[in-house]
Each structure stands twice: as structure tokens, then as C-alpha cells.
């Protein structure tokens, strides 16, 4: 009986769609309205500006342990996306990165992407705990070692001029094999 109902539903669906034809309908974009800017984006305001930062990789050798650099975040696209750039260097390596943060209107979550000049991307989603002034940004990326990484950045707003952060990357999605662990501080310029 259940199989018979499934067949009938599929047949009716196929008939309904075939009556619509294969041609695309005319679209009247004058009837499309631009949505309001999400107030959720205002939580990014604290990042806007120029920053210097220092960090330490807790599980690195001495020449790779200490990092420093600059970062800059600015609103783009009518304050619907936050664009960021980052310069990072240690005694052993350096890289630059650029990315975007925004709010996904249908998933109802913060989203972000970063790309670096080594060709390695990061992408993820984020949550914001307003009471703790803390961002948690989970992501999947290609780590600096060239392999797939699963990571988490946690940024805490200490005050309008100070952000503390830590980051951990794992080699596996279950987060059992830790690759790198970092902590640092951003200071507004």
C-alpha cells in the first residue's frame, strides 16, 4: 500500500512539473525588494579599524613560536560584509591573508572566509555570545602544512582596544589529533 501511494505521488508530481514546460519564466526584477540589513551585523563593529597583534604557538619550536603582525577590518558592500586583511610573521615564516565576514540570511548564522597568499582557504561559521563578548569561529581549512585542518578561533573582546584570542587546529573532524595551538592579543592602533 505504501509503495502504491509513493508511485501515485511521484506520477502526480511528474505530471505537474511537465505541464509547466521547460522554458524559464519571465522574471520581473522590479518587483524584487532589497532586504533590510540584519542588525546581527552590528556585532562586527568592534573589529573595524587597524590593529597590531602578537601571538605564541604553544606547541612550536623556538623559531616558530612567536608571531606578530597587523590586521585591518573595514565595512564593505553597504555594511553587509566585513573585509579583513592580516599580515603575519615569525622568525621562520610569514604570510598574508584576506577575508570576509557576514551574516547568512537564510541559515541565520555568521559566516566567514579567509584566503592566504600561500593559496590556502579557510571557511566557517561563527557564534557570538553577547554576555561574554566572545566569538567562536569553527572552520575547515588547508593548514599552513598543506593538509586539511579542522579548527576553532575564539576571540574575546576585552575592551574597545583589546581582543584576546586563541586558535586550535586538528587533523581530523573529531578533533582528536591536534596540529597547532596558538594564543595572542590584538591591540588597536
GROMACS .gro file of N, CA, C and O in nm, residues 36 38 40 45 84 92 153 172 178 184 189:
model
   44
   36UNK      N    1   1.623   4.440   0.433
   36UNK     CA    2   1.688   4.528   0.530
   36UNK      C    3   1.819   4.464   0.577
   36UNK      O    4   1.832   4.341   0.578
   38UNK      N    5   2.067   4.317   0.827
   38UNK     CA    6   2.044   4.247   0.954
   38UNK      C    7   2.112   4.321   1.069
   38UNK      O    8   2.231   4.353   1.061
   40UNK      N    9   2.211   4.189   1.323
   40UNK     CA   10   2.315   4.097   1.373
   40UNK      C   11   2.454   4.141   1.328
   40UNK      O   12   2.553   4.114   1.395
   45UNK      N   13   3.102   4.554   1.459
   45UNK     CA   14   3.154   4.692   1.470
   45UNK      C   15   3.282   4.701   1.552
   45UNK      O   16   3.369   4.781   1.522
   84UNK      N   17   3.852   4.187   0.593
   84UNK     CA   18   3.970   4.194   0.677
   84UNK      C   19   4.095   4.155   0.602
   84UNK      O   20   4.092   4.078   0.506
   92UNK      N   21   6.058   3.211   1.138
   92UNK     CA   22   6.070   3.106   1.037
   92UNK      C   23   5.982   3.127   0.913
   92UNK      O   24   6.018   3.079   0.805
  153UNK      N   25   3.869   2.931   1.617
  153UNK     CA   26   3.920   3.056   1.671
  153UNK      C   27   3.822   3.101   1.779
  153UNK      O   28   3.701   3.093   1.759
  172UNK      N   29   4.182   1.606   1.218
  172UNK     CA   30   4.065   1.523   1.194
  172UNK      C   31   3.938   1.594   1.241
  172UNK      O   32   3.942   1.677   1.331
  178UNK      N   33   4.565   1.697   1.750
  178UNK     CA   34   4.592   1.840   1.748
  178UNK      C   35   4.716   1.868   1.663
  178UNK      O   36   4.820   1.806   1.679
  184UNK      N   37   4.696   3.474   2.154
  184UNK     CA   38   4.754   3.606   2.132
  184UNK      C   39   4.659   3.718   2.167
  184UNK      O   40   4.550   3.696   2.219
  189UNK      N   41   4.545   5.019   1.688
  189UNK     CA   42   4.649   5.119   1.659
  189UNK      C   43   4.594   5.258   1.679
  189UNK      O   44   4.480   5.285   1.658
   0.00000   0.00000   0.00000
